[in-house]
Amino acid sequence: MDQRPIVLCIALEPRELEIANAHLKECQLINRECNEQLLEAPLDLPIRMIICGEPQGMPIAEVAQSLRMFYADIPIYYLTYSRRNLAHKELKKNGFTEAFLLPGDLQPFFDTAERELSAMTSGKIKAFRQVALIDIDAFKRLNDTAGH
């Protein structure tokens, strides 16, 4: 049986999940869509952390409150690409431990996740692999002139 700490990922975009998988190698990531069933009963797993993206068709406050009801002592982080969804006080009041605006807050998020997981696992998790995500326009031209 896999003994790595379990991180529940809810409503993460594929690119966010890929980054999390690459960066949190010491953890077992379980990805779930945000739906009524997930918010009505806790999963029967020893979850150490929850990372929540943008749920489609559900108010973020309702999602936060439902998660906090079942996972009272677990850090729950909200990741968003939209400034309008980043009302820190409101998000914390509704149950999130912290919220991060991507892509700018990606490193602070992983620094926070590393500290939390290290504390929860009595220091067994000490290092994470760094990942850089770069989107270059006209990459072919750059590669043809400066690459190879």
mmCIF file with all atom_site columns, C-alpha atoms in Angstrom:
data_model
loop_
_atom_site.group_PDB
_atom_site.id
_atom_site.type_symbol
_atom_site.label_atom_id
_atom_site.label_alt_id
_atom_site.label_comp_id
_atom_site.label_asym_id
_atom_site.label_entity_id
_atom_site.label_seq_id
_atom_site.pdbx_PDB_ins_code
_atom_site.Cartn_x
_atom_site.Cartn_y
_atom_site.Cartn_z
_atom_site.occupancy
_atom_site.B_iso_or_equiv
_atom_site.pdbx_formal_charge
_atom_site.auth_seq_id
_atom_site.auth_comp_id
_atom_site.auth_asym_id
_atom_site.auth_atom_id
_atom_site.pdbx_PDB_model_num
ATOM 1   C CA . MET A 1 1   ? 0.000   0.000  0.000   1.00 0.00 ? 1   MET A CA 1
ATOM 2   C CA . ASP A 1 2   ? 1.211   3.511  -0.857  1.00 0.00 ? 2   ASP A CA 1
ATOM 3   C CA . GLN A 1 3   ? 2.458   5.220  2.320   1.00 0.00 ? 3   GLN A CA 1
ATOM 4   C CA . ARG A 1 4   ? 2.961   8.688  0.820   1.00 0.00 ? 4   ARG A CA 1
ATOM 5   C CA . PRO A 1 5   ? 0.901   11.559 2.281   1.00 0.00 ? 5   PRO A CA 1
ATOM 6   C CA . ILE A 1 6   ? -2.374  11.999 0.423   1.00 0.00 ? 6   ILE A CA 1
ATOM 7   C CA . VAL A 1 7   ? -3.192  15.379 -1.115  1.00 0.00 ? 7   VAL A CA 1
ATOM 8   C CA . LEU A 1 8   ? -6.750  15.724 -2.372  1.00 0.00 ? 8   LEU A CA 1
ATOM 9   C CA . CYS A 1 9   ? -6.935  17.891 -5.502  1.00 0.00 ? 9   CYS A CA 1
ATOM 10  C CA . ILE A 1 10  ? -10.384 19.238 -6.332  1.00 0.00 ? 10  ILE A CA 1
ATOM 11  C CA . ALA A 1 11  ? -11.329 20.889 -9.630  1.00 0.00 ? 11  ALA A CA 1
ATOM 12  C CA . LEU A 1 12  ? -7.752  21.488 -10.735 1.00 0.00 ? 12  LEU A CA 1
ATOM 13  C CA . GLU A 1 13  ? -7.094  22.318 -14.377 1.00 0.00 ? 13  GLU A CA 1
ATOM 14  C CA . PRO A 1 14  ? -4.824  19.822 -16.191 1.00 0.00 ? 14  PRO A CA 1
ATOM 15  C CA . ARG A 1 15  ? -1.889  22.268 -16.180 1.00 0.00 ? 15  ARG A CA 1
ATOM 16  C CA . GLU A 1 16  ? -2.277  22.858 -12.409 1.00 0.00 ? 16  GLU A CA 1
ATOM 17  C CA . LEU A 1 17  ? -2.466  19.121 -11.752 1.00 0.00 ? 17  LEU A CA 1
ATOM 18  C CA . GLU A 1 18  ? 0.615   18.506 -13.895 1.00 0.00 ? 18  GLU A CA 1
ATOM 19  C CA . ILE A 1 19  ? 2.593   21.117 -11.944 1.00 0.00 ? 19  ILE A CA 1
ATOM 20  C CA . ALA A 1 20  ? 1.386   19.720 -8.622  1.00 0.00 ? 20  ALA A CA 1
ATOM 21  C CA . ASN A 1 21  ? 2.334   16.165 -9.669  1.00 0.00 ? 21  ASN A CA 1
ATOM 22  C CA . ALA A 1 22  ? 5.800   17.295 -10.714 1.00 0.00 ? 22  ALA A CA 1
ATOM 23  C CA . HIS A 1 23  ? 6.376   19.401 -7.617  1.00 0.00 ? 23  HIS A CA 1
ATOM 24  C CA . LEU A 1 24  ? 4.778   17.228 -4.924  1.00 0.00 ? 24  LEU A CA 1
ATOM 25  C CA . LYS A 1 25  ? 6.497   13.980 -5.923  1.00 0.00 ? 25  LYS A CA 1
ATOM 26  C CA . GLU A 1 26  ? 6.661   12.844 -2.300  1.00 0.00 ? 26  GLU A CA 1
ATOM 27  C CA . CYS A 1 27  ? 2.854   12.862 -2.096  1.00 0.00 ? 27  CYS A CA 1
ATOM 28  C CA . GLN A 1 28  ? 0.060   10.801 -3.553  1.00 0.00 ? 28  GLN A CA 1
ATOM 29  C CA . LEU A 1 29  ? -2.250  13.195 -5.390  1.00 0.00 ? 29  LEU A CA 1
ATOM 30  C CA . ILE A 1 30  ? -5.879  12.195 -5.773  1.00 0.00 ? 30  ILE A CA 1
ATOM 31  C CA . ASN A 1 31  ? -7.778  14.305 -8.290  1.00 0.00 ? 31  ASN A CA 1
ATOM 32  C CA . ARG A 1 32  ? -11.546 14.712 -8.018  1.00 0.00 ? 32  ARG A CA 1
ATOM 33  C CA . GLU A 1 33  ? -14.131 16.829 -9.761  1.00 0.00 ? 33  GLU A CA 1
ATOM 34  C CA . CYS A 1 34  ? -16.108 19.137 -7.511  1.00 0.00 ? 34  CYS A CA 1
ATOM 35  C CA . ASN A 1 35  ? -19.621 17.723 -7.270  1.00 0.00 ? 35  ASN A CA 1
ATOM 36  C CA . GLU A 1 36  ? -22.453 17.250 -4.784  1.00 0.00 ? 36  GLU A CA 1
ATOM 37  C CA . GLN A 1 37  ? -21.331 13.732 -3.858  1.00 0.00 ? 37  GLN A CA 1
ATOM 38  C CA . LEU A 1 38  ? -17.835 14.916 -2.910  1.00 0.00 ? 38  LEU A CA 1
ATOM 39  C CA . LEU A 1 39  ? -19.262 17.703 -0.743  1.00 0.00 ? 39  LEU A CA 1
ATOM 40  C CA . GLU A 1 40  ? -21.833 15.520 1.057   1.00 0.00 ? 40  GLU A CA 1
ATOM 41  C CA . ALA A 1 41  ? -19.507 13.015 2.719   1.00 0.00 ? 41  ALA A CA 1
ATOM 42  C CA . PRO A 1 42  ? -15.797 12.828 3.511   1.00 0.00 ? 42  PRO A CA 1
ATOM 43  C CA . LEU A 1 43  ? -13.565 10.418 1.643   1.00 0.00 ? 43  LEU A CA 1
ATOM 44  C CA . ASP A 1 44  ? -12.432 7.462  3.724   1.00 0.00 ? 44  ASP A CA 1
ATOM 45  C CA . LEU A 1 45  ? -8.745  8.297  3.241   1.00 0.00 ? 45  LEU A CA 1
ATOM 46  C CA . PRO A 1 46  ? -6.058  9.811  5.492   1.00 0.00 ? 46  PRO A CA 1
ATOM 47  C CA . ILE A 1 47  ? -5.934  13.114 3.609   1.00 0.00 ? 47  ILE A CA 1
ATOM 48  C CA . ARG A 1 48  ? -3.150  15.491 4.701   1.00 0.00 ? 48  ARG A CA 1
ATOM 49  C CA . MET A 1 49  ? -3.946  18.516 2.522   1.00 0.00 ? 49  MET A CA 1
ATOM 50  C CA . ILE A 1 50  ? -6.564  19.747 0.052   1.00 0.00 ? 50  ILE A CA 1
ATOM 51  C CA . ILE A 1 51  ? -5.863  21.878 -3.010  1.00 0.00 ? 51  ILE A CA 1
ATOM 52  C CA . CYS A 1 52  ? -8.972  23.353 -4.598  1.00 0.00 ? 52  CYS A CA 1
ATOM 53  C CA . GLY A 1 53  ? -9.179  25.003 -8.007  1.00 0.00 ? 53  GLY A CA 1
ATOM 54  C CA . GLU A 1 54  ? -12.117 26.738 -9.661  1.00 0.00 ? 54  GLU A CA 1
ATOM 55  C CA . PRO A 1 55  ? -15.252 24.599 -9.215  1.00 0.00 ? 55  PRO A CA 1
ATOM 56  C CA . GLN A 1 56  ? -17.618 24.841 -12.175 1.00 0.00 ? 56  GLN A CA 1
ATOM 57  C CA . GLY A 1 57  ? -21.214 25.685 -11.357 1.00 0.00 ? 57  GLY A CA 1
ATOM 58  C CA . MET A 1 58  ? -20.775 25.773 -7.573  1.00 0.00 ? 58  MET A CA 1
ATOM 59  C CA . PRO A 1 59  ? -20.253 28.821 -5.370  1.00 0.00 ? 59  PRO A CA 1
ATOM 60  C CA . ILE A 1 60  ? -16.740 28.794 -3.937  1.00 0.00 ? 60  ILE A CA 1
ATOM 61  C CA . ALA A 1 61  ? -18.045 29.744 -0.468  1.00 0.00 ? 61  ALA A CA 1
ATOM 62  C CA . GLU A 1 62  ? -20.290 26.652 -0.437  1.00 0.00 ? 62  GLU A CA 1
ATOM 63  C CA . VAL A 1 63  ? -17.396 24.450 -1.515  1.00 0.00 ? 63  VAL A CA 1
ATOM 64  C CA . ALA A 1 64  ? -15.136 25.881 1.205   1.00 0.00 ? 64  ALA A CA 1
ATOM 65  C CA . GLN A 1 65  ? -17.736 25.464 3.944   1.00 0.00 ? 65  GLN A CA 1
ATOM 66  C CA . SER A 1 66  ? -18.507 21.871 2.942   1.00 0.00 ? 66  SER A CA 1
ATOM 67  C CA . LEU A 1 67  ? -14.847 20.908 2.827   1.00 0.00 ? 67  LEU A CA 1
ATOM 68  C CA . ARG A 1 68  ? -14.135 22.553 6.187   1.00 0.00 ? 68  ARG A CA 1
ATOM 69  C CA . MET A 1 69  ? -17.074 20.711 7.760   1.00 0.00 ? 69  MET A CA 1
ATOM 70  C CA . PHE A 1 70  ? -15.543 17.318 6.901   1.00 0.00 ? 70  PHE A CA 1
ATOM 71  C CA . TYR A 1 71  ? -11.858 18.211 7.048   1.00 0.00 ? 71  TYR A CA 1
ATOM 72  C CA . ALA A 1 72  ? -11.660 20.523 10.069  1.00 0.00 ? 72  ALA A CA 1
ATOM 73  C CA . ASP A 1 73  ? -7.957  20.075 10.865  1.00 0.00 ? 73  ASP A CA 1
ATOM 74  C CA . ILE A 1 74  ? -6.574  19.814 7.334   1.00 0.00 ? 74  ILE A CA 1
ATOM 75  C CA . PRO A 1 75  ? -5.116  22.778 5.417   1.00 0.00 ? 75  PRO A CA 1
ATOM 76  C CA . ILE A 1 76  ? -7.316  23.665 2.433   1.00 0.00 ? 76  ILE A CA 1
ATOM 77  C CA . TYR A 1 77  ? -5.780  25.884 -0.245  1.00 0.00 ? 77  TYR A CA 1
ATOM 78  C CA . TYR A 1 78  ? -7.586  27.688 -3.042  1.00 0.00 ? 78  TYR A CA 1
ATOM 79  C CA . LEU A 1 79  ? -5.828  28.346 -6.360  1.00 0.00 ? 79  LEU A CA 1
ATOM 80  C CA . THR A 1 80  ? -7.234  30.803 -8.890  1.00 0.00 ? 80  THR A CA 1
ATOM 81  C CA . TYR A 1 81  ? -6.152  32.653 -12.010 1.00 0.00 ? 81  TYR A CA 1
ATOM 82  C CA . SER A 1 82  ? -8.764  35.372 -11.461 1.00 0.00 ? 82  SER A CA 1
ATOM 83  C CA . ARG A 1 83  ? -8.235  38.398 -9.204  1.00 0.00 ? 83  ARG A CA 1
ATOM 84  C CA . ARG A 1 84  ? -11.992 38.813 -8.830  1.00 0.00 ? 84  ARG A CA 1
ATOM 85  C CA . ASN A 1 85  ? -12.157 35.397 -7.132  1.00 0.00 ? 85  ASN A CA 1
ATOM 86  C CA . LEU A 1 86  ? -9.363  36.250 -4.709  1.00 0.00 ? 86  LEU A CA 1
ATOM 87  C CA . ALA A 1 87  ? -11.091 37.871 -1.730  1.00 0.00 ? 87  ALA A CA 1
ATOM 88  C CA . HIS A 1 88  ? -8.720  36.595 0.985   1.00 0.00 ? 88  HIS A CA 1
ATOM 89  C CA . LYS A 1 89  ? -10.849 37.582 3.979   1.00 0.00 ? 89  LYS A CA 1
ATOM 90  C CA . GLU A 1 90  ? -14.004 36.083 2.502   1.00 0.00 ? 90  GLU A CA 1
ATOM 91  C CA . LEU A 1 91  ? -12.241 32.875 1.457   1.00 0.00 ? 91  LEU A CA 1
ATOM 92  C CA . LYS A 1 92  ? -10.654 32.414 4.885   1.00 0.00 ? 92  LYS A CA 1
ATOM 93  C CA . LYS A 1 93  ? -13.946 33.184 6.630   1.00 0.00 ? 93  LYS A CA 1
ATOM 94  C CA . ASN A 1 94  ? -15.602 30.427 4.606   1.00 0.00 ? 94  ASN A CA 1
ATOM 95  C CA . GLY A 1 95  ? -12.991 27.804 5.397   1.00 0.00 ? 95  GLY A CA 1
ATOM 96  C CA . PHE A 1 96  ? -9.917  28.051 3.204   1.00 0.00 ? 96  PHE A CA 1
ATOM 97  C CA . THR A 1 97  ? -6.556  28.132 4.972   1.00 0.00 ? 97  THR A CA 1
ATOM 98  C CA . GLU A 1 98  ? -5.090  30.411 2.294   1.00 0.00 ? 98  GLU A CA 1
ATOM 99  C CA . ALA A 1 99  ? -5.690  31.503 -1.301  1.00 0.00 ? 99  ALA A CA 1
ATOM 100 C CA . PHE A 1 100 ? -3.125  31.992 -4.052  1.00 0.00 ? 100 PHE A CA 1
ATOM 101 C CA . LEU A 1 101 ? -3.328  33.922 -7.329  1.00 0.00 ? 101 LEU A CA 1
ATOM 102 C CA . LEU A 1 102 ? -1.663  32.012 -10.155 1.00 0.00 ? 102 LEU A CA 1
ATOM 103 C CA . PRO A 1 103 ? 0.754   32.071 -11.801 1.00 0.00 ? 103 PRO A CA 1
ATOM 104 C CA . GLY A 1 104 ? 2.449   34.682 -9.589  1.00 0.00 ? 104 GLY A CA 1
ATOM 105 C CA . ASP A 1 105 ? 1.828   32.929 -6.262  1.00 0.00 ? 105 ASP A CA 1
ATOM 106 C CA . LEU A 1 106 ? 2.881   29.489 -7.460  1.00 0.00 ? 106 LEU A CA 1
ATOM 107 C CA . GLN A 1 107 ? 6.196   29.423 -5.582  1.00 0.00 ? 107 GLN A CA 1
ATOM 108 C CA . PRO A 1 108 ? 4.717   30.842 -2.338  1.00 0.00 ? 108 PRO A CA 1
ATOM 109 C CA . PHE A 1 109 ? 2.018   28.159 -2.565  1.00 0.00 ? 109 PHE A CA 1
ATOM 110 C CA . PHE A 1 110 ? 4.557   25.343 -2.927  1.00 0.00 ? 110 PHE A CA 1
ATOM 111 C CA . ASP A 1 111 ? 6.689   26.826 -0.120  1.00 0.00 ? 111 ASP A CA 1
ATOM 112 C CA . THR A 1 112 ? 3.611   26.785 2.126   1.00 0.00 ? 112 THR A CA 1
ATOM 113 C CA . ALA A 1 113 ? 2.662   23.250 1.052   1.00 0.00 ? 113 ALA A CA 1
ATOM 114 C CA . GLU A 1 114 ? 6.209   22.040 1.748   1.00 0.00 ? 114 GLU A CA 1
ATOM 115 C CA . ARG A 1 115 ? 6.186   23.507 5.268   1.00 0.00 ? 115 ARG A CA 1
ATOM 116 C CA . GLU A 1 116 ? 2.757   22.030 6.052   1.00 0.00 ? 116 GLU A CA 1
ATOM 117 C CA . LEU A 1 117 ? 3.569   18.565 4.743   1.00 0.00 ? 117 LEU A CA 1
ATOM 118 C CA . SER A 1 118 ? 6.951   18.519 6.440   1.00 0.00 ? 118 SER A CA 1
ATOM 119 C CA . ALA A 1 119 ? 5.330   19.412 9.775   1.00 0.00 ? 119 ALA A CA 1
ATOM 120 C CA . MET A 1 120 ? 2.573   16.803 9.308   1.00 0.00 ? 120 MET A CA 1
ATOM 121 C CA . THR A 1 121 ? 4.996   14.036 8.436   1.00 0.00 ? 121 THR A CA 1
ATOM 122 C CA . SER A 1 122 ? 7.480   14.816 11.215  1.00 0.00 ? 122 SER A CA 1
ATOM 123 C CA . GLY A 1 123 ? 10.044  16.094 8.739   1.00 0.00 ? 123 GLY A CA 1
ATOM 124 C CA . LYS A 1 124 ? 9.960   13.032 6.474   1.00 0.00 ? 124 LYS A CA 1
ATOM 125 C CA . ILE A 1 125 ? 9.218   15.314 3.539   1.00 0.00 ? 125 ILE A CA 1
ATOM 126 C CA . LYS A 1 126 ? 12.038  17.830 3.308   1.00 0.00 ? 126 LYS A CA 1
ATOM 127 C CA . ALA A 1 127 ? 12.574  18.696 -0.326  1.00 0.00 ? 127 ALA A CA 1
ATOM 128 C CA . PHE A 1 128 ? 10.456  19.153 -3.393  1.00 0.00 ? 128 PHE A CA 1
ATOM 129 C CA . ARG A 1 129 ? 11.425  19.356 -7.026  1.00 0.00 ? 129 ARG A CA 1
ATOM 130 C CA . GLN A 1 130 ? 11.213  22.844 -8.523  1.00 0.00 ? 130 GLN A CA 1
ATOM 131 C CA . VAL A 1 131 ? 9.187   23.284 -11.707 1.00 0.00 ? 131 VAL A CA 1
ATOM 132 C CA . ALA A 1 132 ? 9.130   26.217 -14.093 1.00 0.00 ? 132 ALA A CA 1
ATOM 133 C CA . LEU A 1 133 ? 6.247   26.715 -16.501 1.00 0.00 ? 133 LEU A CA 1
ATOM 134 C CA . ILE A 1 134 ? 7.031   29.025 -19.396 1.00 0.00 ? 134 ILE A CA 1
ATOM 135 C CA . ASP A 1 135 ? 4.733   29.958 -22.261 1.00 0.00 ? 135 ASP A CA 1
ATOM 136 C CA . ILE A 1 136 ? 6.755   31.356 -25.160 1.00 0.00 ? 136 ILE A CA 1
ATOM 137 C CA . ASP A 1 137 ? 5.002   32.876 -28.150 1.00 0.00 ? 137 ASP A CA 1
ATOM 138 C CA . ALA A 1 138 ? 6.561   32.063 -31.526 1.00 0.00 ? 138 ALA A CA 1
ATOM 139 C CA . PHE A 1 139 ? 8.657   29.270 -30.003 1.00 0.00 ? 139 PHE A CA 1
ATOM 140 C CA . LYS A 1 140 ? 9.471   27.716 -33.384 1.00 0.00 ? 140 LYS A CA 1
ATOM 141 C CA . ARG A 1 141 ? 11.189  30.893 -34.566 1.00 0.00 ? 141 ARG A CA 1
ATOM 142 C CA . LEU A 1 142 ? 13.139  31.172 -31.279 1.00 0.00 ? 142 LEU A CA 1
ATOM 143 C CA . ASN A 1 143 ? 14.125  27.512 -31.430 1.00 0.00 ? 143 ASN A CA 1
ATOM 144 C CA . ASP A 1 144 ? 15.217  27.763 -35.085 1.00 0.00 ? 144 ASP A CA 1
ATOM 145 C CA . THR A 1 145 ? 17.424  30.797 -34.438 1.00 0.00 ? 145 THR A CA 1
ATOM 146 C CA . ALA A 1 146 ? 18.771  30.179 -30.921 1.00 0.00 ? 146 ALA A CA 1
ATOM 147 C CA . GLY A 1 147 ? 17.977  26.564 -30.208 1.00 0.00 ? 147 GLY A CA 1
ATOM 148 C CA . HIS A 1 148 ? 19.653  23.256 -31.008 1.00 0.00 ? 148 HIS A CA 1
#
